[in-house]
CSV table of C-alpha atoms and ligand atoms in Angstrom, one decimal:
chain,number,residue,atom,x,y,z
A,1,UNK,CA,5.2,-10.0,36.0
A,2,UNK,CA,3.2,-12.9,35.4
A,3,UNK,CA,1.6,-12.4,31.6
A,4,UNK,CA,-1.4,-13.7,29.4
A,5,UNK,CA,-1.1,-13.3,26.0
A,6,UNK,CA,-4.4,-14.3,24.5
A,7,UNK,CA,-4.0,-14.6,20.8
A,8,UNK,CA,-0.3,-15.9,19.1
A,9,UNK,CA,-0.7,-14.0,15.3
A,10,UNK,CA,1.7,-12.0,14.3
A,11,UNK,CA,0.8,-9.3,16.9
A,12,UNK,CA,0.9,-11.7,19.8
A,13,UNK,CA,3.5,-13.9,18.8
A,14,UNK,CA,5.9,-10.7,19.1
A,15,UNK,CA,5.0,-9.2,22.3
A,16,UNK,CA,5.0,-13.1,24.0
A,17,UNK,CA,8.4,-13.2,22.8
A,18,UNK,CA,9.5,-9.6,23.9
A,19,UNK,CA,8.0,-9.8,27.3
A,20,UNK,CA,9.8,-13.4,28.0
A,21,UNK,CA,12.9,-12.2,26.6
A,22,UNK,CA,13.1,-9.5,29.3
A,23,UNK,CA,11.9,-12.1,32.2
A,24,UNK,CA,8.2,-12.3,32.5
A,25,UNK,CA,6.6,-15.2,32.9
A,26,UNK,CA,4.7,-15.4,29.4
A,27,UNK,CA,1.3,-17.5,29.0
A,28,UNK,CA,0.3,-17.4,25.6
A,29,UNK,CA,-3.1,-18.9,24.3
A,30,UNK,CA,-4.8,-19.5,20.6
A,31,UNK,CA,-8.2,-20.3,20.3
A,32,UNK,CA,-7.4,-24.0,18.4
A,33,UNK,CA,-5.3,-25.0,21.7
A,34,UNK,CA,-1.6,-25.7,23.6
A,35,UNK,CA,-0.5,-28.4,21.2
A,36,UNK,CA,-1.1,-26.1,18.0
A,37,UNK,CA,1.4,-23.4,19.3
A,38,UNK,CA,3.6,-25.5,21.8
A,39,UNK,CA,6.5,-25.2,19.7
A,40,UNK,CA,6.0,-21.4,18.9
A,41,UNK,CA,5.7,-21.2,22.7
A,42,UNK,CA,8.5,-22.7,23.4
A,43,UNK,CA,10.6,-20.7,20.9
A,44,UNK,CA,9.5,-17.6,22.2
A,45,UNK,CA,10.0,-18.7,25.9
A,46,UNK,CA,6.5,-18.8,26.7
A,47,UNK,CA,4.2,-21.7,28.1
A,48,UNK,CA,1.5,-22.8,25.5
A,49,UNK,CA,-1.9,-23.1,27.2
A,50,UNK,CA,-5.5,-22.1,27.4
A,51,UNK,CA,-6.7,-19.4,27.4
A,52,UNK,CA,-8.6,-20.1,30.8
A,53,UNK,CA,-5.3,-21.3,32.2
A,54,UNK,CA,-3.2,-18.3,30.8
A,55,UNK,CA,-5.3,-15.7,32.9
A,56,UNK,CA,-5.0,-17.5,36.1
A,57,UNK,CA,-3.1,-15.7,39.0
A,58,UNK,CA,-2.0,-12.8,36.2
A,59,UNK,CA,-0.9,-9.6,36.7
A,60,UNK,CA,-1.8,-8.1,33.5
A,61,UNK,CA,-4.4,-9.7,30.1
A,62,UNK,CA,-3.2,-8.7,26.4
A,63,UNK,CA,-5.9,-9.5,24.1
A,64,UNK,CA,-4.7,-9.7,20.5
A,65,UNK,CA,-7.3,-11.8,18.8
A,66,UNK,CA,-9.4,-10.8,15.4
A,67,UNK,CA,-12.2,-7.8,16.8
A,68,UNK,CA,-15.7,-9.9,15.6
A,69,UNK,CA,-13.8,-12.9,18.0
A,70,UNK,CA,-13.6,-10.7,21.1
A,71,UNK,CA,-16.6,-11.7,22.8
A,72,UNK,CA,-15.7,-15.4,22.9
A,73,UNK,CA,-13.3,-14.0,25.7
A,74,UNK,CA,-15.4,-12.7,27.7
A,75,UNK,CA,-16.1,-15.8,29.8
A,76,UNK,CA,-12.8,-16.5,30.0
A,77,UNK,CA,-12.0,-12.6,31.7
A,78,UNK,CA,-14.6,-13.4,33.5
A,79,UNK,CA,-12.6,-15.0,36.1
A,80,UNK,CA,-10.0,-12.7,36.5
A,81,UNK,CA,-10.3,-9.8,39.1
A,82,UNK,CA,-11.0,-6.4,38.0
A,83,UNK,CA,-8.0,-4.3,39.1
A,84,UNK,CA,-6.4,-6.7,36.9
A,85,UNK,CA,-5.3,-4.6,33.7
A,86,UNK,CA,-6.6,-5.9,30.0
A,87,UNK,CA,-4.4,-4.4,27.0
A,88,UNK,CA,-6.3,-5.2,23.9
A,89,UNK,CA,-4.6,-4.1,20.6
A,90,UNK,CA,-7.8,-4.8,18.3
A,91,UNK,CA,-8.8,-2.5,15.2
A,92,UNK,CA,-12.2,-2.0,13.1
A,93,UNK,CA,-12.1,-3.3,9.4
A,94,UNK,CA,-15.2,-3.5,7.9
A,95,UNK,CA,-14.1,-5.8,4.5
A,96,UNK,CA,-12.0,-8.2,7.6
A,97,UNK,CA,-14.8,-8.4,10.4
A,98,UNK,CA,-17.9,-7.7,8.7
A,99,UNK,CA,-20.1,-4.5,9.3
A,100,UNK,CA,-20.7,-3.7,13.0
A,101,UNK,CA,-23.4,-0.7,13.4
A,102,UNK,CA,-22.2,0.4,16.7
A,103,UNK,CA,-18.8,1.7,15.4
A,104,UNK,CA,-20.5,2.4,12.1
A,105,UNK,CA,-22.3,4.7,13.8
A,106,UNK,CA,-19.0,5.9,15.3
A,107,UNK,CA,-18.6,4.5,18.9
A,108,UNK,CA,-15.1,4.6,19.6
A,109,UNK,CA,-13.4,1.2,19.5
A,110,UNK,CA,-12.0,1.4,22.6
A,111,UNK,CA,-15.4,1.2,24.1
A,112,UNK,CA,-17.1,-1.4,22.0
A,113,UNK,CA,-14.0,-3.6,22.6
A,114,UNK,CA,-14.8,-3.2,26.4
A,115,UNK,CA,-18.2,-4.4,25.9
A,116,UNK,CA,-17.4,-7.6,24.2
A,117,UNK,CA,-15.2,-8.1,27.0
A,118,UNK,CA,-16.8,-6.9,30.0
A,119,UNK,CA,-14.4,-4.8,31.2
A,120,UNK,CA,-12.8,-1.8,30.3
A,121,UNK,CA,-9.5,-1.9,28.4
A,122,UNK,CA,-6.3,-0.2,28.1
A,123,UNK,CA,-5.0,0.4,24.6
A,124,UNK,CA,-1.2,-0.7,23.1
A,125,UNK,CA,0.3,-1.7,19.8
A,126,UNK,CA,-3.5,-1.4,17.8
A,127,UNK,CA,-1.2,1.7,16.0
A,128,UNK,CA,1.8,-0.1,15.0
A,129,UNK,CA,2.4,-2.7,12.2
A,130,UNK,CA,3.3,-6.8,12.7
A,131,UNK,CA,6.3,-6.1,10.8
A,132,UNK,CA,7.2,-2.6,12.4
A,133,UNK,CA,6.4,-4.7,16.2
A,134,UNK,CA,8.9,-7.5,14.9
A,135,UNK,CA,11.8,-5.8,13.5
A,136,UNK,CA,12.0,-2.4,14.5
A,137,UNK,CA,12.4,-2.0,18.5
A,138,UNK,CA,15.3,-0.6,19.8
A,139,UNK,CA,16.2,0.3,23.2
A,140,UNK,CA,15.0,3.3,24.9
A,141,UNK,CA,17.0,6.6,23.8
A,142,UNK,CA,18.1,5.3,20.5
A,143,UNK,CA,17.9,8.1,18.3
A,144,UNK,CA,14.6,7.9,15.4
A,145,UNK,CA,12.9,5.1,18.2
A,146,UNK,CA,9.6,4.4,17.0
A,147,UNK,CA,6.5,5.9,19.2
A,148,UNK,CA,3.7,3.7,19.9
A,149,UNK,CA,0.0,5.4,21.6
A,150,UNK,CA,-1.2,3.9,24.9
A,151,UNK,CA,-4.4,4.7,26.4
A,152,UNK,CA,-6.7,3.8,29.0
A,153,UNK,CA,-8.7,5.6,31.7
A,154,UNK,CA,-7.2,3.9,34.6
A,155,UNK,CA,-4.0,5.3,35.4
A,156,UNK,CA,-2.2,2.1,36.6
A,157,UNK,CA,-3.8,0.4,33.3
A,158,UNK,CA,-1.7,2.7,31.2
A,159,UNK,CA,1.0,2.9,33.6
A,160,UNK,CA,1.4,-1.0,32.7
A,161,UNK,CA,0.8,-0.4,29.1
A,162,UNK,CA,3.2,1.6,29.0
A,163,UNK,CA,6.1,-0.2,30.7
A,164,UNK,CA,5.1,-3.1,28.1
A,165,UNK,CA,4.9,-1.2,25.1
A,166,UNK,CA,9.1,-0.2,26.3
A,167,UNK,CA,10.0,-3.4,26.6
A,168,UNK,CA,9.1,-4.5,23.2
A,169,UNK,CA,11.0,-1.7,22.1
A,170,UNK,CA,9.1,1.6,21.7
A,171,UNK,CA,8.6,4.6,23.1
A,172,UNK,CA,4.8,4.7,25.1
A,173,UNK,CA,3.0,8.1,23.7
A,174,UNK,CA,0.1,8.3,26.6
A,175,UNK,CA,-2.7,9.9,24.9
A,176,UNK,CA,-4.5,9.9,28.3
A,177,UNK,CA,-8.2,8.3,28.5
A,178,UNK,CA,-10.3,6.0,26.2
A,179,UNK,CA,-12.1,8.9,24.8
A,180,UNK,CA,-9.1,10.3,22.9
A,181,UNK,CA,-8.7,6.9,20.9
A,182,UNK,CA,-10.7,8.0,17.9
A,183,UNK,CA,-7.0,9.8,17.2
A,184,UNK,CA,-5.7,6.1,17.4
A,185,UNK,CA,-8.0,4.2,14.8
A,186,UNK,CA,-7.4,2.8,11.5
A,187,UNK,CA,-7.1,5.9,8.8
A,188,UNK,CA,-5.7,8.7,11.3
A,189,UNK,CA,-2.4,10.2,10.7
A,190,UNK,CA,-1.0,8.8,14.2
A,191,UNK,CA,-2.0,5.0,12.9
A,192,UNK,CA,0.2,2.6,12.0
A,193,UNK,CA,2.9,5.4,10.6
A,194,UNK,CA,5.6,4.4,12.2
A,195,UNK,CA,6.6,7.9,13.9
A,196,UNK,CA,8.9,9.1,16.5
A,197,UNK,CA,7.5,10.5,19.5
A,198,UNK,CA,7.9,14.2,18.1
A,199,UNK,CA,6.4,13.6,14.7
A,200,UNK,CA,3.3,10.9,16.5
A,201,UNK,CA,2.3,14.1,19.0
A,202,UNK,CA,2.3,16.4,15.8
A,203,UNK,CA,0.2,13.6,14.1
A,204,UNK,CA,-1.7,13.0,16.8
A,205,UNK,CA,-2.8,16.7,16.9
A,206,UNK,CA,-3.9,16.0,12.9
A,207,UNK,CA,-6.6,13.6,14.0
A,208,UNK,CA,-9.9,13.4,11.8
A,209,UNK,CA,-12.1,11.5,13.4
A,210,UNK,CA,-14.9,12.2,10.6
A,211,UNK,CA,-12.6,11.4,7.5
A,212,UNK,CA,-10.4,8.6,8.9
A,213,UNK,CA,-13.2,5.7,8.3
A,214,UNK,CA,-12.9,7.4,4.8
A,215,UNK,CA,-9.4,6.9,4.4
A,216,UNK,CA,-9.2,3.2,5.5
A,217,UNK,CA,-11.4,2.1,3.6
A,218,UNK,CA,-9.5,3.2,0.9
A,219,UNK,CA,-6.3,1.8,2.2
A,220,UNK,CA,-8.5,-1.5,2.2
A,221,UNK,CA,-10.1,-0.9,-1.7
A,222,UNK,CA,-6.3,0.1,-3.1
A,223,UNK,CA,-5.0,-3.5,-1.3
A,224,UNK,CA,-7.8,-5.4,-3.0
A,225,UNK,CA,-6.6,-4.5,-6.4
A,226,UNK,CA,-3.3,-5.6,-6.1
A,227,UNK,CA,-2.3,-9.1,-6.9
A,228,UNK,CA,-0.6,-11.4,-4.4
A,229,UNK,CA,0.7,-10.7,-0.9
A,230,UNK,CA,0.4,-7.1,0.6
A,231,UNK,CA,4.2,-6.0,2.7
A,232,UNK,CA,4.4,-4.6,5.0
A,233,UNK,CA,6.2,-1.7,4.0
A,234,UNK,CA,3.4,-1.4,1.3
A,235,UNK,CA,1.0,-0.7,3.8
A,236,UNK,CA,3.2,1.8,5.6
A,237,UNK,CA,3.9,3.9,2.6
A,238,UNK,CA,0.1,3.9,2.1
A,239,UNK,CA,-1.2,4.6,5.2
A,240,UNK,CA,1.0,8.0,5.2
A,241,UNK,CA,0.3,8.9,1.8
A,242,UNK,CA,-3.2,8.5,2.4
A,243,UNK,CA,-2.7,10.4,5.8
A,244,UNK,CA,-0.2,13.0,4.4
A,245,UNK,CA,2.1,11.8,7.2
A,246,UNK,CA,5.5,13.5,5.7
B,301,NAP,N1,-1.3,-7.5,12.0
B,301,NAP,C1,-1.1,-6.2,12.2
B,301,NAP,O1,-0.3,-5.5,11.5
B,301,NAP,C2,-1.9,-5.6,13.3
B,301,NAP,C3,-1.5,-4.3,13.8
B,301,NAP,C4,-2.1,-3.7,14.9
B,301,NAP,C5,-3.2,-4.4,15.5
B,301,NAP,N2,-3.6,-5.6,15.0
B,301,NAP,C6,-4.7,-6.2,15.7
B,301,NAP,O2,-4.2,-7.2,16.6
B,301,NAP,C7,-5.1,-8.3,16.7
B,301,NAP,C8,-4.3,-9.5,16.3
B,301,NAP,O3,-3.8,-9.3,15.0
B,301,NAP,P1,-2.9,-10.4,14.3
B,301,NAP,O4,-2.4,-9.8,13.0
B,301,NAP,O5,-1.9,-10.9,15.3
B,301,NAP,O6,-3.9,-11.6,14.0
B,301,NAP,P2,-3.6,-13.1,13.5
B,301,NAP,O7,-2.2,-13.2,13.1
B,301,NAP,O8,-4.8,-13.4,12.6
B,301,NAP,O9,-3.8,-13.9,14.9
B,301,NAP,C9,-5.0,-14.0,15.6
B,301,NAP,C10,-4.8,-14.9,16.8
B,301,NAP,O10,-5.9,-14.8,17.6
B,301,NAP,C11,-6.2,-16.2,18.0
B,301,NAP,N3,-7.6,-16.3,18.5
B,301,NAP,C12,-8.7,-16.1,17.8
B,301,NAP,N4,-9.8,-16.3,18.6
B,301,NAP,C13,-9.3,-16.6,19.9
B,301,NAP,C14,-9.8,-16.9,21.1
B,301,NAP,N5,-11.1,-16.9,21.3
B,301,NAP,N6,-9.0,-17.1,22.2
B,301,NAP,C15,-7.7,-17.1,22.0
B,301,NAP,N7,-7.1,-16.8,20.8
B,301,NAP,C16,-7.9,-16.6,19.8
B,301,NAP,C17,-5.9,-17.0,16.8
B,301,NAP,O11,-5.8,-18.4,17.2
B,301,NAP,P3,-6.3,-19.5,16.2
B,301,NAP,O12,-5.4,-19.4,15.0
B,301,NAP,O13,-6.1,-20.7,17.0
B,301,NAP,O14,-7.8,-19.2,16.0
B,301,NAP,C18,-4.6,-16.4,16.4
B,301,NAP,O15,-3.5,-16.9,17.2
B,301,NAP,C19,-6.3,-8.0,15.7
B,301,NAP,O16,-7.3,-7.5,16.4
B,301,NAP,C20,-5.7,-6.9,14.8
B,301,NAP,O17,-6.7,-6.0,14.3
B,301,NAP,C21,-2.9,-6.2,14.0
């Protein structure tokens, strides 16, 4: 499949690489431009572009960019036709992106992520963490394989998703449509817990849609007492404690 990546963090960085490592034909974009990630690029197996470039003649768009910067694509997705699938793995933090009273007010993020871009999305990999995404994929049936949510209300959207989400080595959880993501955001038990598909659906089914803002923003006050650099596996063992995730 030919592949956009728009946005080379630590999120995109590691699905470029996964998706060229299994044959796709990876363009991956930042917003500074080609010569600030040509050698990342080419160490993933990618092409470094633009992002207009990236989403020419594409089969499938993953956004991974910062949430208050997703509207600076929506020129750019513009241009690219509308059964064309966009996977966006954004996620609200207030202290990170600043205040934004739509999803204050409790509009699913999902659907304020579609209206910054235009379109609607699919959802993939907003649930797991960089370092989970980097280091923990396996291949499909090995025993204790991580499950990551998908999500989308177009069918073929989340088919995609979900092939993706495979191939960078988790299993796909479909939750179904966008309206179930509120199970998916920041401070649920099914977010960024690093679960197998058994333990996600039982998670999943522990969803607090009214509490979870609650809980990460306490994730977020606990991190800002703490000197130096969170881990990764600091953040995990928080978010289940916080979420009573077993
Ligand atoms: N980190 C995690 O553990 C994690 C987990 C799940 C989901 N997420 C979500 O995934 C997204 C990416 O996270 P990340 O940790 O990978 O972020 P990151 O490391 O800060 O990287 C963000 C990337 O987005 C690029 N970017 C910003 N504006 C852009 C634009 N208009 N066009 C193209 N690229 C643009 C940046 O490029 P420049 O540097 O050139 O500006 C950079 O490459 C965020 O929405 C985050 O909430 C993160």
């Amino acid at each position: 499949m030919k592949i956009a990546v728009l946005g080379a963090g630590s999120i995109g960085s590691t699905l470029a690489g996964a998706f060229a490592a299994h044959g796709h034909d990876v363009a991956l974009a930042n917003s500074r431009g080609p010569e600030t990630i040509a050698d990342l690029a080419a160490s993933l197996g990618a092409r470094a572009t633009t992002a207009e470039e990236a989403v020419r003649s594409v089969e499938v768009v993953v956004t991974s960019i910062p949430l208050n910067r997703l509207q600076s694509l929506r020129p750019v997705l513009a241009a690219v036709p509308a059964d064309v699938p966009v996977v966006d793995t954004a996620n609200y933090y207030p202290q990170r992106d600043g205040r934004i009273a739509a999803l204050d007010a409790g509009q699913l993020e999902a659907h304020w992520i579609g209206e910054q871009l235009g379109r609607p999305v699919a959802r993939a990999w907003n649930a797991v963490l960089a370092g989970t995404l980097a280091e923990r994929g396996v291949p499909a049936g090995t025993p204790g394989r991580i499950a990551i949510p998908v999500a989308g209300d177009d069918p073929d959207a989340r088919r995609i998703a979900a092939t993706l989400t495979d191939i960078t080595g988790f299993d796909a959880y479909d939750i179904g449509g966008l309206d179930n993501t509120w199970r998916i955001q920041p401070g649920n038990p099914a977010y960024c817990t690093d679960l197998t598909r058994d333990a996600l659906e039982a998670a999943l089914a522990r969803g607090d849609a009214a509490i979870a803002p609650t809980r990460r923003d306490l994730v977020m006050a606990v991190f800002a007492t703490w000197d130096g650099n969170v881990t990764g596996s600091e953040i995990l063992a928080l978010n289940r404690a916080i979420t009573r995730v077993a």
